Amino acid sequence: MNKDEEDSKHSWEQTVKTIFGRNVGNVLLEFTATCDLSNPQIFAEYENKIIFDYPLKKFREDLYSKEIKILRSDMSIMDRALQALVLSQYRLKVFQDNHLAIKPVVLFKAAKISDSKDFMAEFISTVENLSGMTLERISGLIDNPTMSTVYKYFAAKGITFDMLAQELREDFSEEHCVSVNDDKEADRKQVLLNSLEDADNPYRAIFEVKKLDEGWDVLNLFDIVRLYETRQGGKKISPATVSEAQLIGRGARYCPFQLDDEQSKYQRKYDNDIDNELRICEELYYHCQNDSRYIFELNQALREIGIDPDKTVTCKCILKDDFKQDELYKNGLIFINNRIVKSRADVNELLPSVRSKTYTVSLATGQSGEDFILEENQSVPSSSTIKPILYSCTIGEIAAINYAIVNKVLATQPVYKFNALKSRFPNLKSTREFITSEKYLGNIKIEIRSKYEQPPVNILSVAVTNVLTKISAYISEIEEEYEGTKEFSAVNIHDVFRDKTVNYTTVVDGGIGKSQNDASVPSEMRIDLSSEDWFAFTDNYGTSEEKAFVSYFRDYIDRLKAYYSKIYLMRNERQMHIYSFDGGERFEPDYVLFLQKDKEDGYEQFQVFIEPKGSHLMETDSWKEQFLLELQANAIPVKKIVDDNKYHIWGFHFFNRDNRKDEFDSDFDELLTD
């Protein structure tokens, strides 16, 4: 650290400490995306201060980032840049086709400022004179599936190369380009660069060297073009490559959009449907030279910051030809319900998904007298040797010990004022009912990790505050509540289940992303499903619990065949969803089993929803199991056309080898009757 940096650090730290010390009630929180804990000095500074660590790797696994694609080629740099414009224009049109006002941006990164200025001038001139012939020539330079899709789209829309060239001349003209290498205009341009998503922001192309490597927040960046083909020598990853990886990491922030209110706006939606045209709107493309050593280095650098493109596994879920020719697939029905707005007058409880969740609160065990509220399942660097003790209870049990603990916490948050609660839950009779009733807070479970076998009042109060703050966010957002209809409408099976390509970003040996016949699957569960006539797809890439269920199901086949003329088990790759009766919460059961018995007139069909569930999720997802068990008595199949067939809609207990085997056996035995 040089003298200027040391002085700046001292000045900044001293200023913050002075402000912090002015009032004993002050709380100082730092939010940073660049806390390098691998650096011993930084680790020593932050060791006992970290409250929550959410690395980019977890951010990506939780679907909050774009996926990274590296598009390498032997094209010239200008041709590579023009190809990026074509891809960007395609993405713009996909957004427009789906009525989304999002403008994709391209960034051109040079090694030196002089190179950036020279290329920008050449780029503006090239675009100004761009012809359809040039674009047609570029379209034939590489054989790439993404670009093939792009050119097929333009052809299908009747957009010729000449028409596309005209669009690019207009959209990427000089007034839509900006250079950020000039310090004199840095402040003015910084405002424009941080508002690229705004509808009135004119820029589609950005030219830079290092100005945007840090401190730049932009969501609609989808293409980065590397304007140099050199790489620094040496065995280690070069600083330049690390810098490029960090820029990619910034560009990887998800650009939020949704087609309806059921979609999550801020998360990727098409990992399970990568053939969907909108998948391109969840991807960041890095355009560079086809240099194997450089690509290797870049992947290493991306891996170090938490992005690992190599670990993404693409699987094709293919329906068997024999199944596609079967009458069940061609003309058969699956029954699916809808959700409707629930009158507030009928709302008399918190959503099951809120009530059934276990909330974990960890409290620091140091002797300083300050407690740090930590998020669930996060490891914190600590020099403490005190082992936390786990104390489990419910909010109702805490209230039974000392009602004032919970009541005082409620009094500190406006959303829990009785009038506010009454407006959202019209049937609520009192604050006491809200605290003690199992329909509201009473049965909500808390796990407290602290140094106390029996936490004292102040620890219980902190834990309750933590949990009720989380629940208050849900209550504050309540506008409309829903319920699932008991009428299940008929939909053609062939309109729901089709061949599909799926990305798995977290692959586990013997589990998710692995074939049921993979060597990592235990031998007793290993099956070549391509030769099993009862499984509709050629393979199963589900979790280890799912693979255990499919193996379990195979052992029942011969007995099922004694009762049914048609048996098909289908894995649901997010192709179908139903809604819980209580709360209208969306649920995508992992499997649907179709069974048919022949009758004198028509047939009798059983449609059974099945959900294998790992032990660690059974409690959190208990509302799903409850819904499944309600189906047999409540679900009403509604046909569009009258026929002689009889339909049943059932659901089973969760399949779990350790905790639900007897219940699941009993459910399955119900199918083995006349």
XYZ file of C-alpha atoms in Angstrom:
674
model
C 0.000 0.000 0.000
C 1.588 3.316 -1.050
C 1.597 6.495 1.047
C -1.395 8.084 -0.716
C -3.462 4.937 -0.263
C -2.390 4.712 3.390
C -3.347 8.346 4.017
C -6.698 7.841 2.276
C -7.390 4.695 4.288
C -6.475 6.420 7.530
C -8.574 9.465 6.710
C -11.600 7.381 5.719
C -11.397 5.039 8.683
C -10.862 7.894 11.109
C -13.860 9.802 9.750
C -16.112 6.760 10.028
C -14.895 5.931 13.540
C -15.430 9.516 14.658
C -19.022 9.525 13.413
C -19.633 6.065 14.860
C -18.374 7.097 18.292
C -20.551 10.206 18.561
C -23.539 8.262 19.889
C -23.582 5.088 21.947
C -26.647 3.932 20.008
C -24.993 4.118 16.595
C -24.738 0.988 14.506
C -22.177 0.760 11.699
C -22.920 -1.572 8.795
C -20.745 -2.042 5.717
C -21.954 -3.574 2.469
C -19.197 -4.611 0.089
C -18.842 -6.816 -2.972
C -15.038 -6.812 -2.794
C -14.123 -8.262 0.592
C -11.184 -10.524 -0.294
C -11.029 -12.816 2.744
C -8.192 -14.804 1.160
C -5.978 -11.786 1.937
C -4.670 -12.277 5.538
C -4.692 -8.537 6.287
C -8.275 -8.104 5.128
C -9.341 -11.260 6.961
C -7.793 -9.989 10.199
C -9.693 -6.708 9.799
C -13.067 -8.367 9.159
C -12.742 -11.616 11.129
C -15.039 -10.728 14.019
C -17.259 -8.321 12.105
C -18.914 -10.362 9.358
C -22.640 -10.694 9.834
C -23.596 -12.173 6.483
C -21.473 -13.575 3.662
C -23.201 -14.120 0.310
C -20.551 -14.966 -2.299
C -21.093 -14.737 -6.039
C -21.067 -18.531 -6.320
C -24.121 -18.796 -4.039
C -25.686 -15.783 -5.753
C -25.442 -17.640 -9.069
C -26.678 -20.949 -7.649
C -29.707 -19.112 -6.249
C -30.500 -17.906 -9.802
C -29.872 -14.203 -9.168
C -27.252 -13.815 -11.915
C -27.121 -14.173 -15.660
C -25.443 -17.269 -17.000
C -22.076 -16.668 -18.670
C -21.382 -17.804 -22.218
C -17.983 -17.424 -23.900
C -18.352 -17.037 -27.668
C -14.869 -17.576 -29.072
C -14.012 -17.332 -32.753
C -11.204 -16.820 -35.266
C -12.987 -13.799 -36.745
C -11.346 -10.405 -37.039
C -11.996 -8.038 -34.149
C -14.372 -5.870 -36.198
C -16.309 -8.891 -37.476
C -16.547 -10.117 -33.891
C -17.911 -6.715 -32.851
C -20.516 -6.753 -35.630
C -21.557 -10.256 -34.634
C -22.143 -8.943 -31.101
C -24.396 -6.217 -32.537
C -26.439 -8.825 -34.425
C -26.833 -10.866 -31.235
C -27.784 -7.756 -29.264
C -30.397 -6.783 -31.853
C -31.875 -10.281 -31.730
C -32.111 -10.037 -27.959
C -33.819 -6.641 -28.273
C -36.449 -8.168 -30.561
C -37.053 -11.113 -28.222
C -37.705 -8.620 -25.426
C -40.044 -6.664 -27.715
C -41.876 -9.819 -28.826
C -42.701 -10.411 -25.169
C -43.749 -6.780 -24.549
C -40.691 -6.022 -22.400
C -39.170 -2.540 -22.722
C -35.557 -3.559 -22.125
C -32.661 -2.214 -24.202
C -29.609 -4.526 -24.326
C -26.190 -2.873 -24.211
C -22.827 -3.954 -25.692
C -19.484 -3.108 -24.071
C -16.233 -2.980 -26.057
C -13.163 -3.454 -23.855
C -9.730 -2.388 -25.109
C -6.277 -2.856 -23.590
C -5.207 0.800 -23.928
C -7.034 4.122 -24.137
C -5.482 4.910 -27.505
C -6.688 1.542 -28.830
C -10.177 2.209 -27.485
C -10.338 5.623 -29.177
C -9.041 4.243 -32.474
C -11.470 1.332 -32.457
C -14.435 3.540 -31.577
C -13.693 5.778 -34.562
C -13.343 2.751 -36.845
C -16.511 1.203 -35.383
C -18.606 4.328 -35.974
C -17.380 4.522 -39.565
C -17.993 0.801 -40.157
C -21.521 0.919 -38.756
C -22.299 4.086 -40.713
C -21.455 2.225 -43.930
C -22.708 -1.210 -42.874
C -24.314 -3.231 -45.669
C -26.413 -6.360 -45.842
C -23.620 -8.049 -47.801
C -21.245 -7.588 -44.864
C -23.721 -9.140 -42.426
C -24.400 -12.020 -44.795
C -20.653 -12.659 -45.064
C -20.293 -12.647 -41.264
C -23.205 -15.076 -40.874
C -21.197 -17.733 -42.712
C -17.927 -17.324 -40.810
C -18.667 -19.554 -37.811
C -20.853 -22.549 -37.116
C -22.428 -21.700 -33.768
C -25.849 -22.906 -32.534
C -26.728 -19.590 -30.873
C -25.966 -17.536 -33.974
C -27.787 -20.097 -36.139
C -30.873 -19.518 -33.982
C -30.424 -15.760 -34.405
C -30.261 -15.868 -38.209
C -33.185 -18.320 -38.409
C -35.235 -15.891 -36.309
C -34.532 -12.978 -38.656
C -35.364 -15.142 -41.687
C -38.642 -16.314 -40.112
C -39.599 -12.696 -39.367
C -38.855 -11.650 -42.945
C -35.957 -9.429 -41.852
C -33.379 -9.461 -44.658
C -29.680 -8.716 -44.169
C -30.233 -5.309 -45.776
C -33.061 -4.536 -43.354
C -30.956 -5.703 -40.407
C -28.037 -3.542 -41.556
C -30.332 -0.505 -41.641
C -31.507 -1.210 -38.080
C -27.928 -1.497 -36.833
C -26.898 1.697 -38.620
C -29.640 3.520 -36.718
C -29.414 1.824 -33.304
C -25.599 1.892 -33.081
C -24.958 5.229 -34.749
C -22.509 7.682 -33.169
C -25.112 9.304 -30.914
C -25.816 5.885 -29.387
C -22.140 5.236 -28.576
C -20.227 6.521 -25.550
C -16.574 6.425 -24.520
C -15.741 6.443 -20.811
C -12.003 6.939 -21.111
C -12.046 10.742 -20.783
C -11.563 11.902 -17.177
C -12.844 15.398 -18.014
C -16.365 14.121 -18.627
C -16.265 11.260 -16.122
C -18.789 12.727 -13.675
C -21.377 13.614 -16.335
C -21.032 10.276 -18.053
C -21.121 8.347 -14.783
C -24.734 9.415 -14.316
C -25.597 8.240 -17.835
C -23.732 4.956 -17.367
C -25.578 4.199 -14.148
C -28.930 4.847 -15.825
C -28.483 2.683 -18.921
C -31.719 0.843 -18.112
C -33.755 4.064 -18.323
C -36.067 4.388 -21.314
C -34.658 7.799 -22.265
C -31.009 6.714 -22.066
C -29.713 6.707 -25.668
C -26.686 4.432 -25.406
C -26.369 0.920 -26.876
C -22.545 0.711 -27.128
C -19.878 1.557 -24.528
C -16.132 1.805 -25.146
C -13.733 1.516 -22.199
C -10.428 0.225 -20.821
C -10.589 0.125 -17.002
C -13.032 2.815 -15.925
C -15.878 0.356 -15.366
C -13.996 -2.513 -13.735
C -15.207 -1.350 -10.309
C -18.100 0.693 -8.983
C -20.347 0.245 -12.004
C -23.856 -1.073 -11.581
C -25.662 -1.985 -14.788
C -28.199 -4.713 -15.401
C -28.868 -4.561 -19.136
C -25.325 -5.390 -20.251
C -25.535 -8.613 -22.253
C -22.448 -8.579 -24.502
C -18.791 -7.797 -23.812
C -16.379 -7.738 -26.759
C -12.645 -8.108 -26.099
C -10.783 -5.856 -28.538
C -7.333 -7.422 -28.210
C -6.002 -10.911 -28.770
C -2.855 -10.868 -26.661
C -2.450 -12.402 -23.241
C 0.229 -11.927 -20.616
C 2.698 -14.778 -20.251
C 3.466 -16.789 -17.136
C 2.083 -19.830 -15.385
C -0.250 -17.878 -13.115
C -3.457 -16.169 -14.186
C -2.516 -12.686 -15.336
C -3.895 -9.574 -13.588
C -5.468 -8.547 -16.910
C -7.443 -11.797 -17.095
C -8.515 -11.432 -13.465
C -9.714 -7.898 -14.267
C -11.681 -9.212 -17.256
C -13.289 -11.885 -15.083
C -14.310 -9.239 -12.542
C -15.874 -7.139 -15.301
C -17.789 -10.207 -16.468
C -18.906 -10.728 -12.872
C -20.316 -7.199 -12.805
C -22.111 -7.727 -16.096
C -23.535 -10.999 -14.815
C -26.033 -9.253 -12.553
C -29.495 -10.360 -13.585
C -31.635 -8.008 -15.640
C -35.064 -8.353 -13.986
C -38.180 -9.115 -15.989
C -41.329 -11.200 -15.696
C -44.114 -12.201 -18.045
C -46.719 -12.625 -15.308
C -46.998 -12.235 -11.561
C -46.226 -15.916 -10.995
C -42.688 -15.566 -12.315
C -39.901 -14.414 -10.038
C -38.798 -11.068 -11.444
C -35.252 -11.126 -10.111
C -34.224 -14.734 -10.792
C -33.429 -16.848 -13.832
C -36.504 -18.638 -15.099
C -35.279 -20.830 -17.927
C -32.561 -23.090 -16.513
C -35.133 -25.854 -16.925
C -36.118 -24.710 -20.398
C -33.017 -23.485 -22.193
C -34.679 -23.859 -25.594
C -37.081 -21.073 -24.613
C -36.467 -17.970 -26.737
C -36.204 -15.831 -23.589
C -33.215 -17.822 -22.378
C -30.986 -15.483 -24.414
C -32.231 -12.672 -22.144
C -30.721 -14.441 -19.132
C -27.250 -14.839 -20.618
C -24.163 -12.629 -20.815
C -21.939 -13.302 -23.832
C -18.205 -12.637 -23.740
C -16.860 -12.402 -27.300
C -13.151 -13.193 -27.631
C -10.498 -14.916 -29.713
C -10.327 -18.688 -30.092
C -7.198 -19.131 -27.953
C -7.314 -22.285 -25.837
C -4.744 -21.052 -23.307
C -6.561 -17.760 -22.804
C -9.939 -19.506 -22.463
C -8.423 -21.840 -19.866
C -7.082 -18.860 -17.899
C -10.373 -16.987 -18.137
C -12.325 -19.992 -16.882
C -9.913 -20.292 -13.962
C -10.338 -16.609 -13.136
C -14.130 -16.896 -13.353
C -14.013 -19.936 -11.108
C -12.058 -18.016 -8.490
C -14.704 -15.286 -8.295
C -17.493 -17.870 -8.039
C -18.583 -18.326 -11.655
C -17.848 -21.734 -13.128
C -19.275 -22.135 -16.641
C -17.597 -25.549 -16.996
C -19.693 -27.024 -14.177
C -22.980 -26.354 -15.925
C -24.322 -29.614 -17.340
C -26.855 -29.641 -20.168
C -29.207 -32.624 -20.304
C -31.790 -33.484 -22.924
C -35.050 -34.861 -21.548
C -36.410 -36.868 -24.467
C -39.780 -38.603 -24.610
C -39.565 -42.116 -26.018
C -40.901 -42.603 -29.527
C -43.099 -45.489 -28.348
C -44.704 -43.227 -25.764
C -45.298 -40.484 -28.335
C -47.163 -43.030 -30.453
C -49.268 -44.229 -27.532
C -52.913 -43.186 -27.389
C -52.351 -41.752 -23.903
C -49.869 -39.200 -25.238
C -51.709 -38.441 -28.467
C -55.218 -38.046 -27.021
C -54.915 -38.509 -23.251
C -55.693 -35.899 -20.601
C -53.982 -34.492 -17.555
C -56.031 -32.465 -15.060
C -54.624 -29.207 -13.674
C -56.257 -26.583 -11.467
C -56.042 -22.786 -11.454
C -55.790 -20.194 -8.747
C -58.313 -17.470 -8.035
C -58.260 -14.379 -5.853
C -59.389 -15.175 -2.350
C -61.738 -12.784 -0.647
C -60.053 -11.230 2.385
C -63.157 -12.184 4.327
C -62.132 -15.819 3.893
C -58.513 -15.347 5.025
C -58.002 -16.698 8.531
C -54.329 -17.694 8.698
C -50.785 -17.054 7.528
C -49.741 -18.930 4.407
C -48.656 -22.515 5.144
C -45.230 -21.870 3.604
C -44.658 -19.105 6.190
C -46.020 -21.108 9.121
C -44.232 -24.376 8.361
C -40.748 -22.927 7.941
C -38.145 -23.363 10.687
C -36.326 -20.086 11.350
C -32.718 -20.396 12.548
C -31.125 -17.589 14.560
C -27.428 -17.689 15.483
C -26.044 -15.391 18.160
C -22.373 -14.554 18.785
C -20.896 -16.433 21.758
C -18.126 -13.917 22.542
C -17.967 -12.077 25.864
C -18.169 -8.542 24.447
C -21.829 -8.181 25.249
C -22.896 -7.514 21.649
C -25.020 -10.041 19.794
C -24.773 -10.407 16.004
C -27.851 -11.731 14.287
C -26.725 -14.200 11.630
C -28.570 -15.723 8.709
C -29.339 -19.393 8.427
C -26.555 -21.879 7.676
C -23.819 -19.295 7.102
C -20.298 -19.964 8.364
C -18.500 -17.030 9.989
C -14.733 -16.746 10.489
C -14.210 -16.782 14.248
C -11.450 -17.329 16.753
C -13.938 -18.417 19.410
C -13.740 -21.967 20.736
C -17.168 -21.870 22.350
C -19.460 -24.412 20.697
C -22.987 -23.049 20.109
C -25.866 -24.859 21.800
C -29.074 -25.505 19.856
C -32.352 -24.571 21.548
C -35.609 -25.331 19.710
C -39.002 -23.841 20.504
C -42.060 -22.232 18.952
C -43.231 -18.643 19.248
C -46.276 -19.974 21.087
C -44.035 -21.729 23.624
C -42.031 -18.549 24.200
C -45.301 -16.665 24.741
C -46.415 -19.331 27.225
C -43.205 -18.784 29.215
C -43.315 -14.988 28.981
C -46.074 -13.459 26.863
C -44.512 -10.000 27.131
C -41.441 -11.074 25.118
C -43.460 -11.584 21.953
C -45.977 -8.834 22.626
C -43.240 -6.201 23.089
C -41.575 -7.179 19.819
C -44.904 -6.859 17.995
C -45.384 -3.411 19.487
C -42.147 -2.157 17.903
C -43.221 -2.904 14.316
C -46.159 -1.010 12.756
C -47.208 -3.951 10.593
C -48.134 -5.851 13.781
C -50.427 -3.165 15.172
C -53.800 -4.832 15.634
C -55.599 -2.542 13.184
C -52.980 -3.309 10.522
C -53.284 -7.036 11.173
C -57.075 -6.856 11.123
C -57.031 -5.239 7.675
C -55.091 -8.198 6.319
C -56.709 -10.923 8.421
C -60.359 -9.865 8.909
C -61.211 -12.914 11.035
C -58.492 -12.219 13.612
C -60.065 -11.569 17.025
C -57.105 -10.311 19.080
C -53.348 -9.852 19.230
C -53.212 -12.783 21.641
C -54.824 -15.025 19.032
C -52.246 -13.865 16.477
C -49.417 -14.768 18.874
C -50.714 -18.084 20.207
C -52.880 -19.629 17.483
C -51.353 -22.306 15.240
C -53.041 -20.536 12.318
C -50.790 -17.537 12.850
C -47.552 -17.337 14.898
C -48.186 -19.962 17.562
C -46.598 -22.984 15.897
C -43.759 -21.227 14.036
C -40.511 -22.969 14.962
C -37.322 -21.173 15.979
C -33.879 -22.736 16.384
C -31.598 -20.566 18.527
C -27.849 -21.201 18.377
C -26.108 -19.541 21.301
C -23.993 -20.346 24.358
C -27.085 -20.936 26.515
C -28.842 -24.244 27.181
C -31.857 -22.209 28.315
C -31.649 -18.793 26.621
C -32.446 -15.856 28.932
C -35.141 -13.321 28.185
C -32.887 -10.936 26.246
C -31.718 -13.740 23.923
C -35.293 -14.928 23.339
C -36.280 -11.348 22.591
C -33.503 -10.960 19.997
C -34.469 -14.276 18.371
C -38.165 -13.367 18.212
C -37.284 -9.933 16.795
C -35.201 -11.571 14.074
C -37.955 -13.978 13.049
C -40.826 -11.512 13.239
C -38.865 -9.009 11.155
C -38.609 -11.612 8.395
C -42.305 -12.460 8.634
C -43.233 -8.764 8.662
C -41.749 -8.407 5.171
C -44.210 -11.025 3.917
C -47.174 -9.462 5.747
C -46.309 -5.978 4.461
C -46.480 -7.225 0.882
C -49.918 -8.786 1.254
C -52.230 -7.288 -1.316
C -54.228 -10.178 -2.684
C -54.291 -13.776 -1.539
C -55.241 -16.728 -3.631
C -56.705 -20.175 -3.373
C -56.425 -23.122 -5.683
C -59.613 -24.249 -7.382
C -60.951 -27.694 -6.589
C -61.966 -28.042 -10.216
C -59.109 -29.482 -12.281
C -59.446 -28.740 -15.987
C -58.510 -31.228 -18.691
C -55.418 -30.445 -20.783
C -53.956 -32.604 -23.533
C -50.908 -34.464 -22.258
C -49.059 -33.767 -25.518
C -49.509 -30.025 -24.925
C -47.832 -30.266 -21.510
C -45.038 -32.813 -21.798
C -42.535 -32.426 -24.618
C -38.835 -32.915 -25.252
C -36.873 -30.385 -23.253
C -33.271 -29.266 -22.747
C -32.294 -28.458 -19.165
C -29.241 -26.841 -17.540
C -28.029 -28.058 -14.147
C -25.595 -25.638 -12.494
C -25.072 -27.767 -9.366
C -24.414 -31.379 -10.324
C -24.131 -34.042 -7.613
C -22.709 -37.523 -8.070
C -25.565 -40.005 -7.904
C -28.066 -37.154 -7.846
C -29.192 -34.045 -9.697
C -27.849 -33.728 -13.232
C -26.697 -37.357 -13.394
C -28.292 -40.156 -15.409
C -30.159 -42.863 -13.491
C -27.688 -45.239 -15.151
C -24.564 -43.257 -14.208
C -21.726 -45.090 -12.465
C -22.018 -42.676 -9.508
C -25.558 -43.930 -8.772
C -25.625 -46.785 -6.207
C -25.891 -50.118 -8.011
C -29.251 -50.983 -6.438
C -30.772 -47.793 -7.917
C -28.967 -47.848 -11.255
C -31.411 -48.367 -14.141
C -31.189 -48.071 -17.905
C -34.514 -46.280 -18.257
C -34.299 -46.228 -22.042
C -35.295 -49.902 -21.981
C -38.082 -49.585 -19.385
C -41.464 -49.243 -21.119
C -43.167 -47.738 -18.045
C -40.924 -44.618 -17.881
C -41.988 -42.056 -20.477
C -38.603 -40.336 -20.840
C -35.360 -41.965 -21.935
C -33.625 -41.059 -18.652
C -33.990 -39.433 -15.250
C -31.664 -36.652 -14.061
C -33.357 -35.997 -10.719
C -32.009 -35.950 -7.170
C -30.769 -39.017 -5.300
C -34.141 -39.218 -3.519
C -35.884 -39.150 -6.902
C -33.641 -41.914 -8.182
C -34.472 -43.948 -5.080
C -38.176 -43.449 -5.827
C -37.831 -44.555 -9.467
C -35.986 -47.657 -8.263
C -38.739 -48.259 -5.696
C -41.369 -47.859 -8.404
C -39.669 -50.424 -10.620
C -40.154 -53.028 -7.901
C -43.929 -52.404 -8.030
C -44.305 -52.691 -11.793
C -45.215 -56.367 -11.991
C -47.894 -55.961 -9.325
C -49.294 -52.855 -11.041
C -49.485 -54.692 -14.360
C -51.857 -57.182 -12.766
C -54.398 -54.363 -12.319
C -53.715 -51.824 -15.066
C -53.483 -52.044 -18.839
C -51.442 -48.850 -19.151
C -48.703 -47.574 -16.804
C -46.568 -44.479 -17.394
C -44.406 -42.568 -14.924
C -43.358 -39.062 -16.034
C -40.858 -36.654 -14.517
C -42.118 -33.089 -14.452
C -39.343 -30.784 -15.667
C -41.282 -27.669 -14.592
C -43.682 -28.301 -17.451
C -46.754 -28.479 -15.253
C -47.863 -26.893 -11.995
C -50.871 -26.969 -9.694
C -52.044 -24.647 -6.887
C -52.653 -25.527 -3.255
C -56.246 -25.233 -2.097
C -55.064 -23.317 0.957
C -53.217 -20.188 -0.208
C -53.080 -20.883 -3.946
C -49.343 -21.516 -3.762
C -47.709 -22.789 -6.921
C -46.444 -26.374 -6.742
C -44.640 -28.413 -9.384
C -44.813 -32.090 -8.323
C -41.727 -33.996 -9.446
C -43.652 -36.922 -10.936
C -47.024 -37.766 -12.401
C -48.125 -41.386 -12.606
C -50.775 -42.342 -15.160
C -52.619 -45.636 -14.706
C -55.489 -46.935 -16.832
C -57.924 -49.816 -16.370
C -60.004 -50.965 -19.287
C -63.795 -50.938 -18.893
C -66.568 -52.172 -21.142
C -67.021 -48.561 -22.233
C -63.832 -46.515 -22.193
C -61.347 -46.739 -19.333
C -60.718 -45.654 -15.741
C -57.674 -43.404 -15.277
C -55.727 -42.592 -12.122
C -53.539 -39.486 -12.164
C -51.209 -39.559 -9.151
C -48.923 -36.672 -8.160
C -45.746 -37.838 -6.397
C -43.012 -35.788 -4.714
C -39.767 -37.413 -3.503
C -38.367 -35.177 -0.772
C -35.003 -35.040 1.007
C -35.189 -35.181 4.801
C -33.776 -31.651 5.146
C -36.755 -30.193 3.223
C -39.634 -32.213 4.628
C -40.577 -29.777 7.351
C -40.212 -26.622 5.261
C -42.268 -28.136 2.423
C -44.832 -29.847 4.638
C -47.594 -27.698 3.091
C -46.968 -29.466 -0.222
C -47.485 -32.876 1.371
C -50.663 -31.684 3.042
C -51.960 -30.473 -0.321
C -51.121 -33.790 -2.002
C -53.081 -35.659 0.658
C -56.110 -33.396 0.114
C -56.380 -34.186 -3.601
C -58.135 -37.543 -3.484
C -61.087 -36.187 -1.493
C -61.292 -32.715 -3.044
C -59.962 -32.590 -6.619
C -62.725 -32.663 -9.220
C -61.755 -33.553 -12.812
C -63.593 -31.372 -15.329
C -63.679 -32.563 -18.954
C -64.227 -30.307 -21.946
C -65.834 -33.108 -23.944
C -68.086 -35.776 -22.468
C -66.714 -39.304 -22.785
C -67.213 -42.682 -21.115
C -63.958 -42.554 -19.196
C -63.686 -42.124 -15.447
C -60.889 -40.011 -13.970
C -59.339 -39.840 -10.481
C -56.817 -37.301 -9.147
C -54.691 -38.506 -6.247
C -51.628 -37.420 -4.304
C -49.346 -39.454 -2.047
C -47.261 -38.755 1.031
C -43.754 -37.536 0.285
C -41.452 -40.321 -0.804
C -38.565 -40.444 1.670
C -36.552 -43.554 2.386
C -35.914 -42.673 6.023
C -39.077 -40.928 7.218
C -42.046 -41.854 5.024
C -41.565 -45.421 3.829
C -44.498 -46.954 5.736
C -46.882 -44.160 4.716
C -45.785 -44.328 1.092
C -46.110 -48.129 1.060
C -49.649 -47.755 2.344
C -50.462 -45.153 -0.338
C -49.125 -47.374 -3.080
C -51.012 -50.401 -1.828
C -54.243 -48.464 -2.407
C -53.525 -48.733 -6.121
C -53.389 -52.519 -5.939
C -57.117 -53.085 -5.644
C -59.966 -53.855 -7.981
